[in-house]
Amino acid sequence: MATKGGPLARYGDALRNETFAGFVLILGAVVALIWANSPARDVYATMSEYVVGPEALGLNINIATWAADGLLALFFFTVGLELKHEFVVGALRDVRQALVPILAAVFGMIGPMSVYIVVQLIRGSGNFDGWAVPVATDIAFALAVLGLFGKGLPASLRTFLMTLAVVDDLLGILIIAIFFSSGLNFVMLGLSFLMIAVFGVLVQKRIMKWYLLWPVGILAWYFMFASGIHATISGVALGMMVPAIMNKDEHESLTEVLTEKFNTAVSGFVLPIFAFFAAGVNVVDNEGGFGATLADPVAQGIYLGLPVGKVIGIFGGTFIMVKFLKLKLGEGMRLADVFAVSFVAGIGFTVSLLIATLSFISYPADDPTGPNARLAVILGTAISLVFGAIALRIESTKRLKEAGIQATKKEK
């Protein structure tokens, strides 16, 4: 256990800074990408694919899957907590304001899908199997980039992006369940919902015993996993069960208390480990090299769909909602902020990589379409990250200058 002032304690304190937390996450991804393409790439692949877990429960899965389906559920639990707080007592309690990021997520899926289809039509490829690949937003990476490059931007922008990304994830997982699942186990799904309801009753009654809540939460996760739906959804659902309104004898709501308790572990360990195993895509062994990926119509639809499609969908949709439907952005937000996070939302990564794998799983082993699609996700994500970081930094600098001018005027 770390003592006060020890390395772990100092690391935990540093993680309270979102910029540092974002840096740690991106560092994990960069290390993985370098290692997965180094002469020692077989070591990384062996480690990622090492299977561990009880076979009798269907949990004999590799370490990379444990990171994406297991550990990441803790992150989604904190997302559920934050969303519940925002919907009940925060910025999203105004229905007209909450509608904007929710509908933006829908437009943000239609945009990339449309770009993919248009590219296939222009190139005459006729391969529409990858239509769902560029629709996803990786919430963990997107929020990390916003924290890293969005200093000085309004807090409501984070809420906007978080809401958009969660809705995007839910819709993305729905796409997987409908179009790519071999069979949904409704009994297991029902048991998961039952455990989520039990968890909700316990927290509503303020029965906060870890030896009750943890087993119920783990069972909710397991049954969701066994149902065939991405298990991280259980994390969001559990978080949304926690009350956001304080009792008379409470100084903080339970959503705030639990967010504070989980944030350090999630930022410092869960997300970097997830990034380390999610980002290790092998580029150097791709048949035909990187040039073949760039020229592949399927890949083009994906790496253009992520940055371009997201901006068209999210920014275009939000512009229409604000200018013509008179819906409201969050406090202090501008359309220029939405333009910046539209690029950030093009960071597809986890769910996009998963859909890319599922979309072409039936293709022959020597067909390069599947590997090209996965590399296109990495490329589209990188393009979105670079343009998103630049756009956020421009907006951030502009805001900080405005704040400095206003402060100078007040002093005079």
Short mmCIF file of C-alpha atoms in Angstrom, two decimals:
data_model
loop_
_atom_site.label_atom_id
_atom_site.label_comp_id
_atom_site.label_asym_id
_atom_site.label_seq_id
_atom_site.Cartn_x
_atom_site.Cartn_y
_atom_site.Cartn_z
CA MET A 1 0.00 0.00 0.00
CA ALA A 2 1.34 3.46 -0.85
CA THR A 3 2.31 5.68 2.05
CA LYS A 4 1.57 9.36 2.12
CA GLY A 5 3.96 11.10 -0.22
CA GLY A 6 5.07 7.82 -1.83
CA PRO A 7 5.33 7.28 -5.61
CA LEU A 8 1.79 5.91 -5.96
CA ALA A 9 0.36 8.76 -3.89
CA ARG A 10 2.18 11.34 -6.03
CA TYR A 11 1.03 9.55 -9.18
CA GLY A 12 -2.56 9.64 -7.87
CA ASP A 13 -2.29 13.37 -7.17
CA ALA A 14 -0.92 14.03 -10.66
CA LEU A 15 -3.85 12.15 -12.21
CA ARG A 16 -6.26 14.74 -10.84
CA ASN A 17 -4.95 16.92 -13.65
CA GLU A 18 -6.88 15.87 -16.79
CA THR A 19 -3.99 16.90 -19.02
CA PHE A 20 -1.63 14.49 -17.25
CA ALA A 21 -4.27 11.73 -17.26
CA GLY A 22 -4.75 12.20 -21.01
CA PHE A 23 -0.99 12.08 -21.54
CA VAL A 24 -0.73 8.76 -19.65
CA LEU A 25 -3.51 7.24 -21.76
CA ILE A 26 -2.00 8.35 -25.08
CA LEU A 27 1.45 7.22 -23.90
CA GLY A 28 0.05 3.72 -23.34
CA ALA A 29 -1.32 3.70 -26.88
CA VAL A 30 1.92 4.98 -28.45
CA VAL A 31 4.06 2.42 -26.59
CA ALA A 32 1.74 -0.37 -27.77
CA LEU A 33 1.77 0.78 -31.41
CA ILE A 34 5.58 0.99 -31.43
CA TRP A 35 6.01 -2.38 -29.71
CA ALA A 36 3.47 -4.12 -31.99
CA ASN A 37 5.54 -3.03 -35.00
CA SER A 38 9.01 -3.57 -33.55
CA PRO A 39 11.28 -6.63 -33.97
CA ALA A 40 9.82 -7.81 -30.63
CA ARG A 41 6.24 -7.67 -31.94
CA ASP A 42 5.74 -11.41 -31.41
CA VAL A 43 6.20 -10.87 -27.67
CA TYR A 44 3.46 -8.23 -27.65
CA ALA A 45 1.14 -10.46 -29.71
CA THR A 46 1.75 -13.46 -27.43
CA MET A 47 1.05 -11.39 -24.34
CA SER A 48 -2.13 -9.86 -25.80
CA GLU A 49 -3.45 -13.23 -26.95
CA TYR A 50 -2.60 -15.11 -23.74
CA VAL A 51 -5.83 -16.77 -22.58
CA VAL A 52 -6.78 -16.70 -18.91
CA GLY A 53 -10.05 -17.29 -17.03
CA PRO A 54 -12.44 -20.13 -16.12
CA GLU A 55 -13.52 -22.05 -19.21
CA ALA A 56 -16.64 -23.41 -17.45
CA LEU A 57 -18.03 -19.86 -17.23
CA GLY A 58 -17.06 -18.98 -20.79
CA LEU A 59 -14.48 -16.53 -19.45
CA ASN A 60 -11.43 -18.18 -20.98
CA ILE A 61 -10.59 -15.06 -22.98
CA ASN A 62 -7.32 -13.37 -23.88
CA ILE A 63 -5.80 -10.53 -21.89
CA ALA A 64 -6.61 -7.91 -24.54
CA THR A 65 -10.30 -8.86 -24.31
CA TRP A 66 -10.17 -8.73 -20.50
CA ALA A 67 -8.85 -5.18 -20.80
CA ALA A 68 -11.54 -4.08 -23.29
CA ASP A 69 -14.52 -5.95 -21.82
CA GLY A 70 -13.56 -6.24 -18.15
CA LEU A 71 -11.39 -3.36 -16.98
CA LEU A 72 -13.09 -0.85 -19.26
CA ALA A 73 -16.43 -1.56 -17.53
CA LEU A 74 -15.04 0.38 -14.54
CA PHE A 75 -14.45 3.38 -16.78
CA PHE A 76 -17.97 3.11 -18.15
CA PHE A 77 -19.25 2.97 -14.57
CA THR A 78 -17.71 6.40 -13.93
CA VAL A 79 -19.22 7.61 -17.22
CA GLY A 80 -22.63 6.42 -16.01
CA LEU A 81 -22.10 8.28 -12.73
CA GLU A 82 -21.22 11.53 -14.51
CA LEU A 83 -24.13 11.23 -16.92
CA LYS A 84 -26.61 10.57 -14.11
CA HIS A 85 -25.32 13.64 -12.27
CA GLU A 86 -25.57 15.82 -15.38
CA PHE A 87 -29.06 14.59 -16.32
CA VAL A 88 -30.48 15.06 -12.79
CA VAL A 89 -28.76 18.14 -11.35
CA GLY A 90 -26.30 19.27 -14.03
CA ALA A 91 -26.25 20.82 -17.46
CA LEU A 92 -28.36 18.12 -19.14
CA ARG A 93 -31.40 18.50 -16.89
CA ASP A 94 -32.74 20.91 -19.53
CA VAL A 95 -34.36 18.59 -22.10
CA ARG A 96 -33.73 20.98 -25.00
CA GLN A 97 -30.05 21.14 -24.07
CA ALA A 98 -29.74 17.37 -23.60
CA LEU A 99 -31.30 16.74 -27.01
CA VAL A 100 -28.43 18.45 -28.82
CA PRO A 101 -25.63 15.96 -27.97
CA ILE A 102 -28.02 12.99 -28.23
CA LEU A 103 -29.17 13.95 -31.73
CA ALA A 104 -25.61 14.99 -32.63
CA ALA A 105 -24.55 11.41 -31.89
CA VAL A 106 -27.15 10.11 -34.34
CA PHE A 107 -26.04 12.57 -37.03
CA GLY A 108 -22.45 11.66 -36.14
CA MET A 109 -23.16 8.07 -37.12
CA ILE A 110 -25.11 8.87 -40.28
CA GLY A 111 -22.27 11.11 -41.57
CA PRO A 112 -19.46 8.50 -41.57
CA MET A 113 -21.81 5.82 -42.86
CA SER A 114 -22.76 8.07 -45.78
CA VAL A 115 -19.13 8.92 -46.56
CA TYR A 116 -18.25 5.21 -46.62
CA ILE A 117 -21.11 4.41 -49.02
CA VAL A 118 -20.30 7.37 -51.30
CA VAL A 119 -16.63 6.32 -51.52
CA GLN A 120 -17.64 2.77 -52.50
CA LEU A 121 -20.00 4.11 -55.18
CA ILE A 122 -17.37 6.49 -56.59
CA ARG A 123 -14.71 3.77 -56.63
CA GLY A 124 -17.18 1.20 -57.98
CA SER A 125 -16.07 -1.37 -55.41
CA GLY A 126 -19.53 -2.58 -54.44
CA ASN A 127 -18.20 -3.62 -51.01
CA PHE A 128 -20.62 -2.22 -48.44
CA ASP A 129 -19.73 -4.72 -45.69
CA GLY A 130 -17.72 -2.09 -43.81
CA TRP A 131 -20.50 0.53 -43.58
CA ALA A 132 -20.63 0.32 -39.77
CA VAL A 133 -16.88 0.54 -39.11
CA PRO A 134 -16.45 4.36 -39.08
CA VAL A 135 -19.59 5.15 -37.04
CA ALA A 136 -18.04 4.67 -33.57
CA THR A 137 -16.41 7.15 -31.18
CA ASP A 138 -13.92 5.89 -28.59
CA ILE A 139 -15.06 7.72 -25.48
CA ALA A 140 -11.91 7.05 -23.45
CA PHE A 141 -9.53 8.42 -26.08
CA ALA A 142 -11.85 11.27 -27.07
CA LEU A 143 -12.14 12.58 -23.50
CA ALA A 144 -8.39 12.19 -23.01
CA VAL A 145 -7.66 14.32 -26.09
CA LEU A 146 -10.15 16.95 -24.93
CA GLY A 147 -8.50 17.03 -21.49
CA LEU A 148 -5.05 17.27 -23.05
CA PHE A 149 -5.71 20.01 -25.62
CA GLY A 150 -8.90 21.72 -24.44
CA LYS A 151 -7.63 23.79 -21.53
CA GLY A 152 -9.79 26.88 -20.98
CA LEU A 153 -12.80 25.51 -22.86
CA PRO A 154 -16.14 25.34 -20.99
CA ALA A 155 -16.92 22.32 -18.80
CA SER A 156 -20.16 21.90 -20.74
CA LEU A 157 -18.08 20.87 -23.79
CA ARG A 158 -16.83 17.80 -21.91
CA THR A 159 -20.42 16.94 -20.97
CA PHE A 160 -21.44 17.38 -24.62
CA LEU A 161 -18.68 15.08 -25.87
CA MET A 162 -19.25 12.52 -23.11
CA THR A 163 -23.00 12.35 -23.77
CA LEU A 164 -22.45 12.16 -27.52
CA ALA A 165 -19.84 9.41 -27.14
CA VAL A 166 -21.95 7.31 -24.76
CA VAL A 167 -24.99 7.49 -27.06
CA ASP A 168 -22.67 6.68 -29.96
CA ASP A 169 -21.30 3.67 -28.05
CA LEU A 170 -24.79 2.44 -27.16
CA LEU A 171 -25.92 2.72 -30.79
CA GLY A 172 -22.67 1.11 -31.96
CA ILE A 173 -23.19 -1.84 -29.64
CA LEU A 174 -26.81 -2.05 -30.83
CA ILE A 175 -25.47 -2.30 -34.40
CA ILE A 176 -23.17 -5.12 -33.30
CA ALA A 177 -26.05 -6.90 -31.53
CA ILE A 178 -28.38 -6.63 -34.55
CA PHE A 179 -26.03 -7.09 -37.50
CA PHE A 180 -23.00 -8.96 -36.15
CA SER A 181 -24.14 -11.14 -33.23
CA SER A 182 -24.60 -14.84 -33.90
CA GLY A 183 -27.24 -15.04 -31.18
CA LEU A 184 -28.44 -12.97 -28.26
CA ASN A 185 -29.03 -14.84 -24.98
CA PHE A 186 -32.12 -13.15 -23.56
CA VAL A 187 -32.02 -15.20 -20.34
CA MET A 188 -28.54 -13.89 -19.53
CA LEU A 189 -29.58 -10.39 -20.56
CA GLY A 190 -32.58 -10.59 -18.22
CA LEU A 191 -30.37 -11.77 -15.36
CA SER A 192 -28.02 -8.85 -15.99
CA PHE A 193 -30.95 -6.40 -15.84
CA LEU A 194 -32.06 -8.07 -12.59
CA MET A 195 -28.61 -7.59 -11.01
CA ILE A 196 -28.55 -3.97 -12.19
CA ALA A 197 -31.96 -3.45 -10.54
CA VAL A 198 -30.71 -5.05 -7.29
CA PHE A 199 -27.68 -2.75 -7.38
CA GLY A 200 -30.03 0.20 -7.86
CA VAL A 201 -32.15 -0.77 -4.84
CA LEU A 202 -29.04 -1.12 -2.65
CA VAL A 203 -27.60 2.28 -3.55
CA GLN A 204 -30.98 4.03 -3.35
CA LYS A 205 -31.33 2.69 0.21
CA ARG A 206 -27.71 3.77 0.91
CA ILE A 207 -26.59 0.20 1.62
CA MET A 208 -23.01 0.89 0.58
CA LYS A 209 -21.33 -2.32 1.74
CA TRP A 210 -18.60 -3.31 -0.70
CA TYR A 211 -19.19 -7.03 -0.04
CA LEU A 212 -22.74 -6.58 -1.40
CA LEU A 213 -22.22 -4.04 -4.19
CA TRP A 214 -19.12 -5.57 -5.79
CA PRO A 215 -20.55 -9.11 -6.20
CA VAL A 216 -23.83 -7.72 -7.58
CA GLY A 217 -21.92 -5.47 -10.00
CA ILE A 218 -19.64 -8.30 -11.13
CA LEU A 219 -22.65 -10.57 -11.71
CA ALA A 220 -24.35 -7.82 -13.75
CA TRP A 221 -21.17 -7.57 -15.84
CA TYR A 222 -20.86 -11.35 -16.26
CA PHE A 223 -24.47 -11.88 -17.32
CA MET A 224 -24.19 -8.99 -19.80
CA PHE A 225 -21.00 -10.54 -21.19
CA ALA A 226 -22.67 -13.96 -21.47
CA SER A 227 -25.69 -12.42 -23.22
CA GLY A 228 -23.60 -11.52 -26.26
CA ILE A 229 -23.81 -7.75 -25.73
CA HIS A 230 -20.63 -5.78 -25.09
CA ALA A 231 -20.20 -6.08 -21.32
CA THR A 232 -19.14 -2.47 -20.76
CA ILE A 233 -22.79 -1.44 -21.17
CA SER A 234 -23.39 -2.92 -17.72
CA GLY A 235 -20.96 -0.34 -16.33
CA VAL A 236 -22.99 2.57 -17.74
CA ALA A 237 -26.24 1.03 -16.46
CA LEU A 238 -24.85 0.48 -12.95
CA GLY A 239 -23.54 4.05 -12.81
CA MET A 240 -26.93 5.41 -13.88
CA MET A 241 -28.55 3.60 -10.93
CA VAL A 242 -26.66 5.69 -8.37
CA PRO A 243 -28.70 8.59 -6.90
CA ALA A 244 -27.54 12.08 -7.83
CA ILE A 245 -29.70 13.93 -5.28
CA MET A 246 -28.38 14.29 -1.74
CA ASN A 247 -30.24 13.18 1.36
CA LYS A 248 -30.60 15.74 4.15
CA ASP A 249 -27.65 14.31 6.08
CA GLU A 250 -25.31 14.18 3.05
CA HIS A 251 -22.79 16.83 2.00
CA GLU A 252 -22.16 15.30 -1.44
CA SER A 253 -24.32 13.19 -3.72
CA LEU A 254 -23.40 9.52 -4.13
CA THR A 255 -22.61 10.13 -7.80
CA GLU A 256 -19.96 12.68 -6.76
CA VAL A 257 -18.58 10.50 -3.94
CA LEU A 258 -18.20 7.41 -6.13
CA THR A 259 -16.80 9.40 -9.06
CA GLU A 260 -14.07 10.77 -6.79
CA LYS A 261 -13.31 7.29 -5.42
CA PHE A 262 -12.99 5.62 -8.82
CA ASN A 263 -11.43 8.39 -10.93
CA THR A 264 -7.80 7.90 -9.89
CA ALA A 265 -7.82 4.13 -10.45
CA VAL A 266 -9.62 4.54 -13.77
CA SER A 267 -7.37 7.34 -15.08
CA GLY A 268 -4.12 5.89 -13.78
CA PHE A 269 -4.51 2.19 -14.39
CA VAL A 270 -7.69 1.09 -16.19
CA LEU A 271 -7.45 3.42 -19.19
CA PRO A 272 -3.68 3.14 -19.82
CA ILE A 273 -3.88 -0.67 -19.64
CA PHE A 274 -6.85 -0.67 -22.00
CA ALA A 275 -5.00 1.68 -24.39
CA PHE A 276 -1.90 -0.50 -24.26
CA PHE A 277 -3.80 -3.58 -25.43
CA ALA A 278 -6.19 -1.80 -27.82
CA ALA A 279 -3.63 0.20 -29.79
CA GLY A 280 -1.20 -2.57 -30.69
CA VAL A 281 -2.20 -3.04 -34.33
CA ASN A 282 0.46 -4.63 -36.53
CA VAL A 283 1.15 -2.41 -39.54
CA VAL A 284 4.49 -3.72 -40.81
CA ASP A 285 3.25 -7.23 -41.64
CA ASN A 286 0.25 -6.00 -43.63
CA GLU A 287 0.24 -7.60 -47.11
CA GLY A 288 1.06 -5.04 -49.80
CA GLY A 289 2.33 -2.50 -47.28
CA PHE A 290 0.81 0.79 -46.24
CA GLY A 291 0.29 1.89 -49.85
CA ALA A 292 -2.13 -0.98 -50.43
CA THR A 293 -4.19 0.18 -47.46
CA LEU A 294 -4.33 3.76 -48.74
CA ALA A 295 -5.57 2.60 -52.16
CA ASP A 296 -8.15 0.09 -50.90
CA PRO A 297 -11.72 1.48 -51.41
CA VAL A 298 -12.92 -0.13 -48.16
CA ALA A 299 -10.03 1.45 -46.25
CA GLN A 300 -10.65 4.82 -47.92
CA GLY A 301 -14.28 4.75 -46.84
CA ILE A 302 -13.15 4.17 -43.26
CA TYR A 303 -10.21 6.57 -42.92
CA LEU A 304 -12.20 9.33 -44.64
CA GLY A 305 -15.45 8.42 -42.90
CA LEU A 306 -14.03 8.87 -39.40
CA PRO A 307 -12.71 12.47 -39.64
CA VAL A 308 -14.80 13.86 -42.51
CA GLY A 309 -18.04 12.01 -41.80
CA LYS A 310 -18.02 12.89 -38.10
CA VAL A 311 -17.51 16.59 -38.80
CA ILE A 312 -20.26 16.65 -41.44
CA GLY A 313 -22.64 14.74 -39.18
CA ILE A 314 -21.96 16.27 -35.76
CA PHE A 315 -21.15 19.85 -36.68
CA GLY A 316 -23.67 19.97 -39.53
CA GLY A 317 -26.42 18.44 -37.40
CA THR A 318 -25.68 20.69 -34.43
CA PHE A 319 -25.59 23.78 -36.66
CA ILE A 320 -29.08 22.97 -37.96
CA MET A 321 -30.39 22.27 -34.44
CA VAL A 322 -29.03 25.51 -32.99
CA LYS A 323 -29.65 27.89 -35.91
CA PHE A 324 -32.96 26.61 -37.24
CA LEU A 325 -34.57 24.50 -34.49
CA LYS A 326 -33.46 26.92 -31.75
CA LEU A 327 -32.12 24.19 -29.47
CA LYS A 328 -29.50 25.28 -26.93
CA LEU A 329 -25.84 24.45 -26.54
CA GLY A 330 -24.37 24.01 -23.06
CA GLU A 331 -23.42 27.03 -20.98
CA GLY A 332 -20.52 28.92 -22.54
CA MET A 333 -20.35 26.67 -25.61
CA ARG A 334 -20.01 27.97 -29.17
CA LEU A 335 -20.43 26.29 -32.53
CA ALA A 336 -16.66 26.61 -33.00
CA ASP A 337 -16.23 24.33 -29.96
CA VAL A 338 -18.56 21.79 -31.55
CA PHE A 339 -16.50 21.92 -34.76
CA ALA A 340 -13.37 21.05 -32.75
CA VAL A 341 -14.92 18.13 -30.87
CA SER A 342 -16.46 16.84 -34.11
CA PHE A 343 -12.93 15.94 -35.18
CA VAL A 344 -12.21 14.43 -31.76
CA ALA A 345 -15.33 12.26 -32.14
CA GLY A 346 -13.65 10.73 -35.19
CA ILE A 347 -11.33 8.84 -32.84
CA GLY A 348 -13.01 5.49 -33.46
CA PHE A 349 -10.55 2.95 -32.16
CA THR A 350 -12.01 0.26 -29.86
CA VAL A 351 -15.54 -0.24 -31.15
CA SER A 352 -14.44 0.57 -34.72
CA LEU A 353 -11.69 -2.05 -34.53
CA LEU A 354 -14.20 -4.54 -33.14
CA ILE A 355 -16.71 -3.84 -35.93
CA ALA A 356 -13.90 -3.98 -38.52
CA THR A 357 -13.01 -7.46 -37.28
CA LEU A 358 -16.64 -8.64 -37.26
CA SER A 359 -17.48 -7.11 -40.65
CA PHE A 360 -14.88 -9.14 -42.52
CA ILE A 361 -14.58 -12.22 -40.29
CA SER A 362 -16.02 -14.49 -43.01
CA TYR A 363 -13.47 -13.37 -45.61
CA PRO A 364 -10.67 -15.82 -46.58
CA ALA A 365 -7.56 -15.68 -44.39
CA ASP A 366 -5.44 -14.41 -47.29
CA ASP A 367 -7.88 -11.59 -48.18
CA PRO A 368 -6.30 -8.24 -47.20
CA THR A 369 -9.66 -6.44 -46.74
CA GLY A 370 -9.94 -7.17 -43.01
CA PRO A 371 -6.38 -6.09 -42.10
CA ASN A 372 -6.72 -3.03 -44.38
CA ALA A 373 -9.94 -2.07 -42.59
CA ARG A 374 -8.26 -2.29 -39.17
CA LEU A 375 -5.30 -0.22 -40.36
CA ALA A 376 -7.75 2.30 -41.81
CA VAL A 377 -9.32 2.66 -38.36
CA ILE A 378 -5.88 3.52 -36.94
CA LEU A 379 -5.22 5.99 -39.78
CA GLY A 380 -8.66 7.63 -39.49
CA THR A 381 -8.23 7.86 -35.74
CA ALA A 382 -4.78 9.46 -36.15
CA ILE A 383 -6.13 12.03 -38.65
CA SER A 384 -9.02 12.85 -36.32
CA LEU A 385 -6.68 13.14 -33.34
CA VAL A 386 -4.29 15.53 -35.12
CA PHE A 387 -7.00 17.81 -36.53
CA GLY A 388 -8.98 17.61 -33.30
CA ALA A 389 -5.94 18.58 -31.24
CA ILE A 390 -5.19 21.53 -33.55
CA ALA A 391 -8.81 22.74 -33.53
CA LEU A 392 -9.05 22.40 -29.74
CA ARG A 393 -5.77 24.24 -29.23
CA ILE A 394 -6.90 27.10 -31.49
CA GLU A 395 -10.18 27.45 -29.57
CA SER A 396 -8.41 27.06 -26.23
CA THR A 397 -5.87 29.79 -27.07
CA LYS A 398 -8.67 32.08 -28.25
CA ARG A 399 -10.62 31.55 -25.00
CA LEU A 400 -7.58 32.11 -22.80
CA LYS A 401 -6.75 35.34 -24.65
CA GLU A 402 -10.35 36.54 -24.23
CA ALA A 403 -10.22 35.69 -20.53
CA GLY A 404 -6.95 37.64 -20.20
CA ILE A 405 -8.41 40.69 -21.97
CA GLN A 406 -11.49 40.61 -19.74
CA ALA A 407 -9.33 40.30 -16.63
CA THR A 408 -7.25 43.31 -17.76
CA LYS A 409 -10.41 45.38 -18.31
CA LYS A 410 -11.65 44.53 -14.82
CA GLU A 411 -8.32 45.58 -13.28
CA LYS A 412 -8.57 48.94 -15.05
#
